[in-house]
Amino acid sequence: MIRLFNHQPSTTSRLFWRSCVTRYHYYSTEKPSFDGTTPAFSKIACIGTGKMAHALLKPMITTGFHPAKDFTVFDVSTNLMEQVSNELGVQTAESIPEAIEGADFILCAVKPQNLNAAFFAEFRKAQPHPNAILLSVIAGKTIDVFHHTHINKIVRSMPNTPAQVGEGMTVWSCTPNLTGSDRNLIQTVLSTCGHSMYVDDESYIDMATSISGSGPAYIFLLMESMIDGAVHMGFPRDKATTLVYHTMLGSTLYAMESGEHPAILRNMVTSPSGTTASALYELENGKIRTVIKDAMWACYRRSLEMGNHDSNVGPGRSQTPHVVHAATPDSELSSDDEEVVRQR
Ligand SMILES: O=C(O)[C@@H]1CCC=N1
């Protein structure tokens, strides 16, 4: 069952904030499961068997979305490929063409630097299903790049590593030729490893890379810093780790469930002349907000660079991305699509 938080706001500003936070954000209390009686695809190929590929493949199998026998994987690293095959029970291929031969769903999870002319030359040797959909999880690489393949239906996505525990957040966009049912299918695939958000303008994926894609690394750094701070004071590391994990998890659930703006929740912790005020003073003195925003801009610029796009964006730079990309993330969704998005 999926819980959707949809409380009634009491003021205009709360209405605005809540419309931002409840539109897509959910906490799933149970993972989806499938009975396997109506398989969505005839063959699923996965090129690249690194961490992200593993994070997406495993739940597709464990939720019963597709049996392991329907998957064929290929990786230039035979060791890695064998490891994934042994763990998940999927078939292996000796080449990219062998993996994608007859496949109607192709997961492309190679490293960005390996998406080169040689890769595409290999790719074009195969005969995938004529109606095949290719889903890329490769950072920075735009949909255009995949026109070097002979696949017409392309999905570009940016997942994140919490997909490993079914709490991923994947942002995705696609070529206009994906039908409504193709898009629903993509939502379903992504639902096996967590939450998803469709964006009609692919440039939002570069921005999302700096939010949800790389975001887990920022959170882990914050976790580490708090744990180390606690140890510095004399707290046992395991106990400190428990306190930090539950503080992060509890704060996130509280923010989502209350629907309040984080500033309101922060003020509620902060007593006059109290301990939190002292801590917040130091954080602001260290320019924590600007440091975080600068890090996100750097991440966004790097994603644009990896796609060979003009990356001169951000404070004090020549490009203003919000002018270039005027659409909103969901402006082109049909009401049916929106419903699908809401249900995840
Ligand atoms: O660091 C990277 O390039 C990838 C993309 C998002 C998360 N990791």
Coordinates of C-alpha atoms in Angstrom, one line a residue, residues 3 37 51-52 56 67 80 85 88 99-100 117 130 162 165 221 226 230 237 245 266 279 304 314 319 322 328 340:
R3 CA 0.4 6.3 1.6
T37 CA 0.9 -13.6 -15.0
K51 CA 25.7 -0.6 -8.9
M52 CA 22.9 1.3 -10.6
L56 CA 17.2 -1.5 -10.8
P67 CA 11.2 -13.6 -13.8
L80 CA 31.1 -8.1 -12.6
S85 CA 24.3 -13.2 -13.0
L88 CA 20.1 -12.6 -9.6
A99 CA 22.3 -9.2 -25.2
I100 CA 19.9 -6.9 -27.1
A117 CA 31.4 5.5 -31.2
P130 CA 11.0 -3.3 -33.5
P162 CA 18.4 4.4 -2.3
V165 CA 16.4 -0.5 -0.6
L221 CA 28.5 13.4 4.3
M226 CA 27.3 14.4 12.8
A230 CA 29.3 12.9 18.4
R237 CA 30.2 5.4 17.5
Y245 CA 20.0 7.8 11.4
R266 CA 13.2 24.4 12.3
A279 CA 24.1 25.6 16.7
L304 CA 25.7 19.7 -18.5
G314 CA 24.8 29.6 -12.0
Q319 CA 23.5 31.6 -18.7
H322 CA 15.4 29.0 -15.7
T328 CA 7.5 23.4 -15.5
V340 CA -0.1 7.5 -12.4

